[in-house]
Coordinates of C-alpha atoms and ligand atoms in Angstrom, one line a residue:
M1 CA 106.0 84.3 142.2
C2 CA 107.3 80.7 142.2
G3 CA 104.8 77.9 141.8
I4 CA 105.1 74.4 143.2
I5 CA 103.5 71.1 142.1
G6 CA 104.0 67.6 143.3
Y7 CA 102.5 64.2 142.6
L8 CA 102.8 60.8 144.1
G9 CA 100.9 57.9 142.4
K10 CA 100.6 55.6 139.4
N11 CA 99.5 58.0 136.7
E12 CA 101.7 59.5 134.0
K13 CA 103.6 62.1 135.9
K14 CA 105.1 64.4 133.3
E15 CA 101.7 65.6 132.0
I16 CA 100.4 66.1 135.5
L17 CA 103.3 68.3 136.4
L18 CA 103.4 70.3 133.2
D19 CA 99.6 70.9 133.3
G20 CA 99.8 71.9 136.9
L21 CA 102.6 74.3 136.2
Q22 CA 100.6 75.8 133.4
E23 CA 97.8 76.6 135.9
L24 CA 100.4 78.3 138.1
E25 CA 101.7 80.5 135.2
Y26 CA 99.6 83.4 136.4
R27 CA 101.9 83.7 139.5
G28 CA 104.7 84.9 137.1
Y29 CA 107.9 82.9 136.3
D30 CA 111.0 83.0 134.2
S31 CA 112.1 79.3 134.1
A32 CA 110.6 75.9 135.0
G33 CA 111.6 72.4 135.8
I34 CA 110.5 68.9 136.9
A35 CA 112.0 65.9 138.5
I36 CA 110.6 62.4 138.6
I37 CA 111.7 59.2 140.4
E38 CA 110.1 55.9 139.3
N39 CA 111.3 52.3 139.0
K40 CA 114.7 53.4 140.3
K41 CA 115.0 55.8 137.4
L42 CA 115.5 59.5 138.1
K43 CA 114.7 62.1 135.4
N44 CA 115.1 65.8 135.6
F45 CA 114.4 68.5 133.0
K46 CA 114.7 72.3 133.2
A47 CA 114.1 75.1 130.7
V48 CA 114.4 78.9 130.8
G49 CA 111.4 81.0 129.6
R50 CA 107.9 79.8 128.9
L51 CA 106.6 76.3 129.7
K52 CA 106.5 75.5 126.0
N53 CA 110.3 75.2 126.2
L54 CA 110.0 72.7 128.9
R55 CA 107.3 70.8 127.0
E56 CA 109.6 70.7 124.0
K57 CA 112.5 69.3 126.1
T58 CA 110.3 66.6 127.6
K59 CA 108.4 65.6 124.5
D60 CA 110.0 62.2 124.1
Y61 CA 109.7 61.2 127.8
L62 CA 106.8 59.5 129.5
S63 CA 106.8 58.2 133.0
E64 CA 105.5 54.8 133.8
G65 CA 104.2 53.1 136.9
F66 CA 104.3 54.3 140.5
G67 CA 106.6 57.1 141.3
V68 CA 107.1 60.5 143.0
S69 CA 107.5 63.8 141.2
I70 CA 107.9 67.5 141.7
G71 CA 107.8 70.6 139.5
H72 CA 108.4 74.3 139.8
T73 CA 108.0 77.6 138.0
R74 CA 110.7 80.0 139.2
W75 CA 110.5 83.8 139.5
A76 CA 114.1 84.9 139.9
T77 CA 115.1 86.3 143.3
H78 CA 118.7 85.0 144.1
G79 CA 120.5 84.6 140.8
K80 CA 119.5 85.2 137.2
P81 CA 116.8 83.2 135.3
T82 CA 119.1 80.5 134.0
E83 CA 118.8 76.8 133.6
L84 CA 121.2 76.2 136.5
N85 CA 119.2 78.4 138.7
A86 CA 115.9 76.8 137.8
H87 CA 114.4 74.3 140.2
P88 CA 114.3 71.4 141.0
H89 CA 117.8 71.7 142.6
M90 CA 119.9 68.6 142.7
G91 CA 122.2 67.0 145.2
A92 CA 123.9 63.7 144.6
Y93 CA 120.7 61.7 144.8
S94 CA 117.9 64.1 145.8
F95 CA 115.8 67.0 144.3
V96 CA 114.2 69.9 145.9
V97 CA 111.7 72.7 144.9
H98 CA 111.1 75.7 147.0
N99 CA 109.1 78.9 147.1
G100 CA 110.1 81.7 149.5
I101 CA 113.5 82.8 150.7
I102 CA 116.0 81.1 153.0
E103 CA 117.4 84.1 154.8
N104 CA 120.4 82.4 156.3
Y105 CA 121.4 80.6 153.1
Q106 CA 124.8 82.4 152.8
E107 CA 125.8 81.1 156.2
L108 CA 124.6 77.6 155.5
K109 CA 126.2 77.6 152.1
K110 CA 129.6 78.6 153.5
E111 CA 129.4 75.8 156.1
L112 CA 128.6 73.3 153.4
Q113 CA 131.3 74.5 151.0
A114 CA 133.8 74.2 153.9
Q115 CA 132.8 70.5 154.0
G116 CA 133.5 70.1 150.3
V117 CA 130.0 70.6 148.8
N118 CA 130.0 72.0 145.3
F119 CA 127.2 74.4 144.5
L120 CA 125.9 74.6 140.9
S121 CA 123.5 77.5 141.2
Q122 CA 123.4 81.0 142.8
T123 CA 120.1 80.2 144.6
D124 CA 119.3 80.0 148.3
T125 CA 117.3 76.8 147.5
E126 CA 120.2 74.7 146.7
T127 CA 121.4 74.8 150.3
I128 CA 118.3 72.8 151.3
V129 CA 119.1 69.7 149.2
H130 CA 122.8 69.7 150.1
L131 CA 122.0 70.1 153.8
F132 CA 119.5 67.3 153.6
E133 CA 122.1 65.0 152.0
K134 CA 124.8 65.9 154.5
N135 CA 122.3 65.0 157.3
H136 CA 121.3 61.8 155.6
D137 CA 124.9 60.8 155.0
M138 CA 125.4 61.0 158.8
S139 CA 122.1 59.4 160.0
N140 CA 121.2 57.2 157.1
N141 CA 117.6 58.1 158.0
T142 CA 115.7 60.2 155.4
W143 CA 113.0 61.4 157.7
Q144 CA 115.4 62.4 160.5
A145 CA 117.6 64.1 157.9
F146 CA 114.7 66.1 156.6
Q147 CA 113.7 67.3 160.0
T148 CA 117.2 68.3 161.0
T149 CA 117.4 70.2 157.7
L150 CA 114.2 72.1 158.5
S151 CA 115.5 73.0 161.9
K152 CA 118.4 74.9 160.3
L153 CA 116.4 76.9 157.9
E154 CA 115.4 80.5 158.6
G155 CA 113.0 82.5 156.5
A156 CA 109.9 81.7 154.4
Y157 CA 109.5 78.5 152.5
A158 CA 107.2 76.0 151.0
T159 CA 109.3 73.1 149.9
L160 CA 109.1 69.5 148.5
L161 CA 111.9 67.1 148.4
I162 CA 112.3 63.7 146.7
T163 CA 115.3 61.4 147.1
E164 CA 116.6 58.1 145.7
A165 CA 117.3 57.2 149.3
D166 CA 113.5 56.8 149.8
E167 CA 111.9 56.5 146.4
E168 CA 108.4 56.2 147.6
S169 CA 108.0 59.4 149.6
I170 CA 107.6 63.1 149.0
Y171 CA 108.9 65.2 152.0
F172 CA 107.2 68.6 152.5
A173 CA 107.3 71.6 154.7
K174 CA 105.5 75.0 154.8
N175 CA 106.5 78.1 156.7
G176 CA 105.3 81.4 155.3
S177 CA 104.7 80.5 151.7
P178 CA 101.5 78.8 150.4
M179 CA 101.1 75.0 149.9
L180 CA 98.2 72.6 149.9
I181 CA 97.8 68.8 149.6
G182 CA 95.2 67.3 147.3
F183 CA 93.8 63.8 147.6
D184 CA 92.2 61.4 145.1
G185 CA 92.1 57.9 146.5
E186 CA 95.7 56.9 146.9
D187 CA 97.0 59.7 144.6
I188 CA 98.5 62.6 146.4
Y189 CA 99.1 66.1 144.9
F190 CA 100.9 69.1 146.3
A191 CA 100.5 72.6 144.9
S192 CA 100.9 76.3 145.6
S193 CA 97.2 77.0 145.0
D194 CA 94.2 74.8 144.1
T195 CA 93.8 75.6 140.4
P196 CA 96.4 73.0 139.3
I197 CA 94.7 70.2 141.0
I198 CA 91.0 71.1 140.3
G199 CA 89.6 68.2 138.2
K200 CA 92.3 65.8 139.6
A201 CA 92.0 65.8 143.4
T202 CA 88.6 65.7 145.1
E203 CA 89.7 66.7 148.7
V204 CA 92.2 69.2 149.9
Y205 CA 94.1 70.1 153.0
Y206 CA 95.6 73.7 153.3
L207 CA 98.9 73.4 155.2
E208 CA 99.5 75.8 158.1
D209 CA 102.8 77.5 158.8
G210 CA 105.1 75.3 160.7
E211 CA 103.7 72.0 159.3
F212 CA 105.8 69.4 157.7
G213 CA 105.8 65.7 157.0
Y214 CA 105.9 63.2 154.2
A215 CA 103.6 61.4 151.8
K216 CA 103.9 57.7 151.5
D217 CA 101.7 54.8 150.5
G218 CA 98.8 57.1 149.6
K219 CA 98.9 58.6 153.1
I220 CA 100.1 61.9 154.6
Y221 CA 102.1 61.9 157.8
L222 CA 101.7 65.4 159.2
F223 CA 103.7 67.0 162.0
D224 CA 104.3 70.3 163.7
A225 CA 106.5 71.5 166.6
N226 CA 104.3 69.3 168.9
G227 CA 104.7 66.1 167.0
E228 CA 102.4 64.1 164.7
K229 CA 99.0 65.6 164.2
A230 CA 95.6 64.6 162.9
F231 CA 94.0 66.7 160.1
S232 CA 90.8 66.8 158.2
T233 CA 90.4 67.5 154.5
Q234 CA 87.7 69.5 152.8
A235 CA 86.0 69.2 149.4
L236 CA 88.0 70.8 146.6
A237 CA 86.2 73.3 144.3
T238 CA 85.3 71.9 140.9
D239 CA 84.7 75.0 138.8
K240 CA 87.6 75.7 136.6
A241 CA 85.5 77.3 133.8
M242 CA 85.9 80.7 135.5
A243 CA 89.6 80.5 135.1
Q244 CA 89.5 80.0 131.3
K245 CA 89.6 82.8 128.7
D246 CA 86.0 82.4 127.4
G247 CA 86.9 83.7 123.9
Y248 CA 88.7 86.9 125.0
R249 CA 92.2 87.6 123.7
F250 CA 93.6 87.9 127.2
F251 CA 92.6 87.1 130.7
M252 CA 92.9 90.7 131.6
E253 CA 90.4 91.6 128.9
K254 CA 88.0 88.9 130.1
E255 CA 88.4 90.1 133.7
I256 CA 87.7 93.8 132.7
Y257 CA 84.5 92.6 131.0
E258 CA 83.5 90.4 134.0
Q259 CA 83.5 93.2 136.4
G260 CA 79.8 94.0 136.1
Q261 CA 78.9 90.3 136.8
V262 CA 81.3 89.7 139.7
M263 CA 80.2 92.9 141.3
N264 CA 76.8 91.3 141.7
D265 CA 78.4 88.4 143.5
T266 CA 80.4 90.8 145.7
M267 CA 77.1 92.5 146.8
M268 CA 74.9 89.4 147.0
G269 CA 73.3 89.1 150.5
R270 CA 75.3 92.1 151.6
V271 CA 73.5 95.0 150.0
L272 CA 70.0 94.6 151.4
D273 CA 66.9 96.9 150.8
D274 CA 67.6 99.0 153.8
K275 CA 71.1 98.3 155.1
I276 CA 74.5 96.7 154.5
D277 CA 74.7 93.3 156.1
L278 CA 78.2 91.7 156.5
E279 CA 77.3 88.4 158.1
E280 CA 81.0 87.4 158.3
L281 CA 81.6 90.2 160.8
D282 CA 80.7 90.2 164.5
L283 CA 80.0 93.7 165.8
N284 CA 82.4 92.9 168.7
L285 CA 85.2 93.4 166.2
F286 CA 84.4 97.2 166.4
E287 CA 84.1 97.4 170.1
N288 CA 86.5 100.0 171.6
I289 CA 87.7 100.8 168.1
T290 CA 88.4 104.5 167.6
N291 CA 90.4 104.4 164.4
I292 CA 91.2 102.3 161.4
K293 CA 94.6 101.5 159.8
I294 CA 94.6 99.9 156.3
C295 CA 97.7 98.2 155.0
A296 CA 98.3 96.8 151.5
C297 CA 100.5 96.9 148.4
G298 CA 100.2 98.0 144.8
T299 CA 96.6 98.0 143.5
S300 CA 95.3 96.9 146.8
Y301 CA 96.9 99.9 148.4
H302 CA 95.1 102.1 145.9
S303 CA 91.7 100.7 146.9
A304 CA 92.7 101.3 150.5
L305 CA 93.5 104.9 149.7
S306 CA 90.1 105.5 148.1
A307 CA 88.5 103.9 151.1
S308 CA 90.2 106.3 153.5
Y309 CA 88.0 109.1 152.0
L310 CA 84.9 107.0 152.6
F311 CA 85.7 106.0 156.1
E312 CA 86.3 109.6 157.2
R313 CA 83.5 111.1 155.2
I314 CA 80.8 108.5 155.8
S315 CA 81.8 106.5 158.9
K316 CA 83.4 109.5 160.7
I317 CA 86.2 107.4 161.9
P318 CA 89.9 108.4 161.5
C319 CA 91.6 106.2 158.9
Q320 CA 95.3 105.9 158.0
I321 CA 96.7 104.1 155.1
E322 CA 100.0 102.3 155.0
I323 CA 102.1 100.7 152.3
A324 CA 102.9 97.4 153.8
S325 CA 106.6 97.3 152.9
E326 CA 107.1 100.7 154.5
F327 CA 105.0 100.0 157.5
R328 CA 107.0 96.9 158.5
Y329 CA 110.2 98.8 159.2
K330 CA 109.0 102.2 160.4
E331 CA 108.6 101.1 164.0
P332 CA 104.9 102.1 164.0
L333 CA 103.2 103.1 167.2
L334 CA 100.2 100.7 167.4
R335 CA 97.3 101.2 169.7
E336 CA 94.8 98.5 170.6
D337 CA 91.9 100.8 169.7
T338 CA 92.9 100.6 166.1
L339 CA 91.3 98.1 163.8
F340 CA 94.0 96.8 161.4
I341 CA 92.7 96.1 157.9
T342 CA 94.7 94.3 155.3
I343 CA 93.7 94.2 151.6
S344 CA 95.1 91.6 149.3
Q345 CA 93.9 90.0 146.1
S346 CA 96.1 86.9 146.5
G347 CA 96.2 86.7 150.3
E348 CA 99.8 85.7 150.1
T349 CA 101.7 89.0 149.7
A350 CA 104.6 88.7 152.0
D351 CA 104.8 92.4 153.0
T352 CA 101.1 92.5 153.8
L353 CA 101.2 89.2 155.7
E354 CA 104.1 90.3 157.8
A355 CA 102.5 93.7 158.6
L356 CA 99.4 91.8 159.7
K357 CA 101.5 89.6 162.0
M358 CA 103.2 92.7 163.5
A359 CA 99.8 94.3 164.2
K360 CA 98.6 91.1 165.8
R361 CA 101.6 90.9 168.0
A362 CA 100.9 94.4 169.1
G363 CA 97.4 93.2 170.2
L364 CA 95.3 94.8 167.4
K365 CA 92.2 93.3 166.1
S366 CA 92.5 92.4 162.4
L367 CA 90.2 92.2 159.4
S368 CA 91.3 91.2 155.9
I369 CA 89.7 91.9 152.6
C370 CA 90.8 89.2 150.2
N371 CA 89.9 87.3 147.1
V372 CA 91.3 83.9 148.1
D373 CA 89.6 82.0 150.8
N374 CA 92.0 80.0 153.0
S375 CA 94.9 82.1 151.9
S376 CA 97.6 82.9 154.5
I377 CA 96.3 86.5 155.1
V378 CA 92.7 85.2 155.6
R379 CA 93.8 82.5 158.0
E380 CA 95.9 84.9 160.0
S381 CA 93.1 87.5 160.4
D382 CA 90.5 87.7 163.2
A383 CA 87.8 88.2 160.5
S384 CA 87.8 88.5 156.8
I385 CA 85.5 89.6 154.0
L386 CA 85.9 87.8 150.7
T387 CA 85.8 90.0 147.5
R388 CA 84.3 87.1 145.5
A389 CA 85.9 88.3 142.2
G390 CA 86.7 84.7 141.1
I391 CA 90.2 83.7 140.0
E392 CA 92.1 86.6 138.6
K393 CA 94.7 85.4 136.1
G394 CA 95.9 88.6 134.5
V395 CA 99.0 89.8 136.5
A396 CA 97.6 93.4 136.2
S397 CA 94.7 93.4 138.6
T398 CA 91.4 94.7 137.4
K399 CA 88.3 93.0 138.8
A400 CA 90.1 92.4 142.2
F401 CA 90.5 96.2 142.5
A402 CA 86.9 96.8 141.6
T403 CA 85.6 94.3 144.1
Q404 CA 88.0 95.4 146.9
T405 CA 86.8 99.0 146.4
M406 CA 83.2 97.8 146.6
V407 CA 83.8 95.8 149.8
L408 CA 85.5 98.8 151.4
W409 CA 82.6 101.0 150.4
M410 CA 80.1 98.5 151.9
L411 CA 82.3 98.4 155.0
A412 CA 82.3 102.2 155.4
I413 CA 78.5 102.1 155.3
Y414 CA 78.4 99.2 157.7
V415 CA 80.6 101.0 160.2
A416 CA 78.5 104.2 159.7
Q417 CA 75.3 102.1 160.5
A418 CA 76.9 100.7 163.6
K419 CA 78.1 104.1 164.8
K420 CA 74.9 105.8 163.7
T421 CA 76.8 108.4 161.7
I422 CA 74.7 108.0 158.6
S423 CA 71.2 109.5 158.0
S424 CA 68.5 107.3 156.5
E425 CA 68.4 109.5 153.4
L426 CA 72.1 109.2 152.8
L427 CA 72.0 105.4 153.5
E428 CA 69.3 105.1 150.9
Q429 CA 71.3 107.0 148.3
E430 CA 74.4 104.9 149.0
L431 CA 72.5 101.6 148.7
Q432 CA 70.8 102.8 145.5
A433 CA 74.2 103.8 144.0
M434 CA 75.6 100.4 144.9
R435 CA 72.8 98.6 143.1
E436 CA 73.6 100.7 140.0
T437 CA 77.3 99.8 140.1
P438 CA 77.2 96.6 137.9
K439 CA 75.6 98.8 135.2
A440 CA 78.4 101.3 135.4
L441 CA 80.9 98.5 134.8
I442 CA 79.4 97.2 131.6
V443 CA 81.8 97.6 128.7
N444 CA 80.0 98.5 125.5
D445 CA 81.4 97.8 122.1
K446 CA 81.4 101.5 121.1
L447 CA 83.5 102.4 124.1
H448 CA 86.0 99.6 123.6
A449 CA 86.3 100.5 119.9
K450 CA 86.9 104.1 120.8
M451 CA 89.7 103.2 123.3
T452 CA 91.3 101.0 120.6
R453 CA 91.2 103.9 118.2
L454 CA 92.5 106.4 120.7
S455 CA 95.3 104.1 121.9
K456 CA 97.3 104.6 118.7
R457 CA 98.0 108.2 119.7
Y458 CA 99.5 107.3 123.0
L459 CA 102.4 105.0 122.2
H460 CA 105.3 107.4 122.6
G461 CA 105.8 110.7 124.5
H462 CA 108.0 111.3 127.6
G463 CA 105.4 110.3 130.1
F464 CA 101.8 110.1 131.2
F465 CA 100.2 111.9 134.1
F466 CA 96.9 110.5 135.4
I467 CA 95.3 113.2 137.5
G468 CA 92.3 113.4 139.7
R469 CA 91.0 114.7 143.1
D470 CA 89.6 113.1 146.1
I471 CA 88.7 109.4 145.4
F472 CA 89.7 110.0 141.8
Y473 CA 93.3 110.6 143.0
P474 CA 93.7 106.9 144.0
L475 CA 92.0 106.0 140.8
A476 CA 94.6 108.1 138.9
L477 CA 97.3 106.2 140.7
E478 CA 95.7 102.9 139.7
G479 CA 95.2 104.1 136.1
A480 CA 98.9 104.9 135.9
L481 CA 100.0 101.6 137.5
K482 CA 97.9 99.6 135.0
L483 CA 99.5 101.5 132.1
K484 CA 103.0 101.1 133.3
E485 CA 102.6 97.4 134.2
I486 CA 101.5 96.3 130.8
S487 CA 102.8 99.0 128.4
Y488 CA 106.2 99.6 130.0
L489 CA 105.6 103.3 129.4
H490 CA 106.4 105.8 132.2
A491 CA 103.2 106.9 133.9
E492 CA 102.4 108.7 137.2
G493 CA 99.2 109.2 139.1
Y494 CA 99.0 112.6 140.8
P495 CA 96.5 114.7 142.7
S496 CA 95.5 117.3 140.1
G497 CA 95.8 120.2 142.6
E498 CA 99.4 119.2 143.3
M499 CA 100.6 119.5 139.7
K500 CA 101.4 123.2 140.1
H501 CA 103.7 122.4 143.0
G502 CA 106.3 120.8 140.7
P503 CA 105.3 118.4 138.0
I504 CA 103.8 121.2 135.9
A505 CA 107.5 121.9 135.0
L506 CA 107.3 118.8 132.8
A507 CA 104.3 120.1 130.8
D508 CA 104.8 120.2 127.0
A509 CA 103.0 118.7 124.0
E510 CA 104.7 115.3 124.6
L511 CA 103.3 115.0 128.2
F512 CA 100.2 112.9 127.9
T513 CA 97.7 113.9 130.6
I514 CA 94.7 111.7 131.4
A515 CA 92.3 113.9 133.4
L516 CA 89.6 112.2 135.5
M517 CA 86.9 115.0 135.6
P518 CA 83.8 113.7 137.4
K519 CA 80.9 116.1 137.4
S520 CA 79.7 115.0 140.9
L521 CA 82.8 115.9 142.8
H522 CA 84.9 119.0 142.7
Y523 CA 84.4 119.5 139.0
E524 CA 85.3 123.2 138.9
K525 CA 88.4 122.6 141.0
I526 CA 89.8 120.0 138.7
K527 CA 88.8 121.9 135.6
S528 CA 91.0 124.8 136.8
N529 CA 93.9 122.5 137.4
V530 CA 93.5 121.0 133.9
E531 CA 93.3 124.4 132.3
E532 CA 96.6 125.3 133.9
L533 CA 98.1 122.3 132.2
C534 CA 96.5 123.0 128.8
A535 CA 97.9 126.5 129.0
R536 CA 101.4 124.8 129.0
D537 CA 100.4 122.8 125.9
V538 CA 100.1 119.3 127.3
T539 CA 98.3 116.7 125.2
L540 CA 95.1 116.1 127.1
L541 CA 92.7 113.1 127.2
A542 CA 89.7 114.2 129.3
I543 CA 87.4 111.6 130.8
S544 CA 84.2 113.3 131.9
P545 CA 80.5 113.6 131.4
E546 CA 81.0 117.2 130.6
P547 CA 82.5 118.1 127.2
F548 CA 85.8 120.0 127.7
E549 CA 86.8 122.1 124.8
L550 CA 90.5 122.3 125.5
A551 CA 90.9 118.5 125.3
D552 CA 92.8 116.9 122.5
D553 CA 90.8 113.7 123.0
Y554 CA 87.7 113.3 125.0
V555 CA 85.8 110.2 126.3
Q556 CA 82.3 111.0 127.5
T557 CA 81.0 109.3 130.5
T558 CA 77.5 109.2 132.0
Y559 CA 76.1 112.0 134.1
N560 CA 75.8 110.5 137.5
S561 CA 74.9 112.0 140.8
H562 CA 77.0 109.6 142.8
P563 CA 80.8 109.9 142.7
M564 CA 81.3 106.1 143.1
L565 CA 79.4 105.4 139.9
E566 CA 81.6 107.9 138.1
F567 CA 84.6 106.2 139.7
F568 CA 83.7 102.8 138.4
E569 CA 82.9 104.0 134.9
M570 CA 86.2 105.9 134.7
M571 CA 88.1 102.9 136.1
V572 CA 86.9 100.7 133.2
I573 CA 88.0 103.4 130.7
T574 CA 91.6 103.6 132.2
Q575 CA 91.8 99.8 132.2
L576 CA 90.8 99.6 128.5
L577 CA 93.3 102.4 127.6
A578 CA 96.1 100.4 129.2
L579 CA 95.0 97.2 127.6
E580 CA 94.8 98.6 124.1
I581 CA 98.1 100.5 124.3
S582 CA 99.8 97.3 125.5
V583 CA 98.2 95.3 122.6
R584 CA 99.5 97.8 120.0
L585 CA 103.0 97.7 121.6
G586 CA 102.9 93.9 121.2
N587 CA 103.5 93.2 124.9
D588 CA 102.4 90.2 126.9
V589 CA 99.3 91.6 128.4
D590 CA 98.6 88.8 130.9
M591 CA 102.2 88.2 132.0
P592 CA 104.1 91.4 131.7
R593 CA 107.8 91.3 132.1
N594 CA 109.4 91.3 135.5
L595 CA 106.1 91.0 137.3
A596 CA 104.5 88.2 139.4
K597 CA 100.9 87.7 140.3
S598 CA 101.6 86.7 143.8
V599 CA 104.5 88.4 145.5
T600 CA 105.5 86.1 148.3
V601 CA 108.9 87.6 148.9
E602 CA 109.8 90.9 150.6
Ligands
LIG1 C1 98.4 94.9 140.4 O1 98.1 95.1 139.1 C2 99.7 94.5 140.7 N1 100.1 93.4 139.9 C3 100.3 94.5 142.1 O2 100.4 95.9 142.4 C4 99.4 93.9 143.3 O3 98.2 94.6 143.5 C5 100.3 93.9 144.6 O4 101.4 93.0 144.4 C6 99.5 93.4 145.8 O5 99.0 92.1 145.6 P1 97.9 91.5 146.5 O6 96.6 92.3 146.3 O7 97.7 90.1 146.0 O8 98.3 91.6 147.9

């Protein structure tokens, strides 16, 4: 989803903007642009497609001396990915970049057009810059014009504006979309997340919704609805190494391999010898709570679904799962004895964030499980547990899913401890299985080579069905989502017992069925379901510790007495399968078409 960068200072600005945008690539984009004002000279460049196109266009340009500058990667929402629709958007003497959606832009646009304003793009963003200039033409006061402009905007936005009418300032506002300010002496940076400014700024301030202001003379003037406000910065993280590829072909591949390691981080200080300790939680959070509702999107929703089995089975607490985009408009009946849990890798997913706000308005206590500290969802929640997966750059989520699932598993045990619904024997077994999880996630060369070999047989066909039962059903959904995201092949996840109620009609040799057949959970049941499909001649890839003679292809996993260990081992196999199919098809593994890493629009 769109990325924003801004810089005010004396250093060369083009490289700062382009490097910053490069770091925001992971959010997904289809065009990019920059605008710089310095020494009364205004420069603006835009290009469709990858950043290398923008680099090519700007190769003969270097900025000099003090100036203000803004840049943007755009993920098309209103209007096609064209150069005219790319940001920064231009008025007669000002430029704006924006992330989010101006919901009343049609109305504003009509009013402006009626006053003779000519629009060049199809975007909602362009209204901001024209509105600002109209206000400025009337007041001849840039700050006042900016504030009046903000008062007219409805919807979500993070925005930066620069203008020849005040060449030394960057105007900013945040409401619903992420933005932070970085500081290094008198140099000031703006960005959608902290990666672009790591190594440049030393201190950071994460803007809150409803905050706006301007940067001038190396200082920030910050305001909200109550007027000017003081703020304090915090030290900015310095470790960018985690965000590099480390010799892997793709970030996604690196992230699959990292899962064993990051899982140790996720468990550190939480999985103790005799209990789960989540020090970020106060037991008051669970007071008077009789049920749990979990709300999330995409992969995070799949981890929620697997957790629903664990909460009911281990914690003995009713647990309902909701897809955030559906939840928002179903007029849900919310009760204050429900703990509302949101799960999000990015912490910025608009649907999940809005669902959380709804639950809070209804008086529910909230807990978020998130990978990004200080993200909007974390800040909005009463409590949060960080997944500690490190920066995930591949658009297709892997280690975030693994760590979310682990946090949920720990939380289920934690609740069971508090409610005393778990025996000491069972607790010991669960803790032991958790300790063994990093091992189950190790990718060995033989397995990877096997998945590379197998992948060549799965490049066509009329569809994939990933099937499983119990917690392996959400894993089947996740396996199918991974495959469709990066291979663009049609894939579905299905409960294996449900195939006979309809989808079995599709069965023929061209239907690729990936069966998750753990030995520790309902093996005989899923075996019968798979046999029914084999009798209809599907092409079967069986993933199981137990050899299955009807399988066309077979990946053997470890015999394990705990289903979660089988779960994590099979998860890695489905990730590798998706990866290798995508590689053979020549797709962009890390930035698949049409997808964005952080979905900050509805
Ligand atoms: C995962 O591979 C997807 N790219 C997507 O489904 C993602 O999980 C979803 O958009 C939710 O994102 P979040 O976890 O950042 O909220």
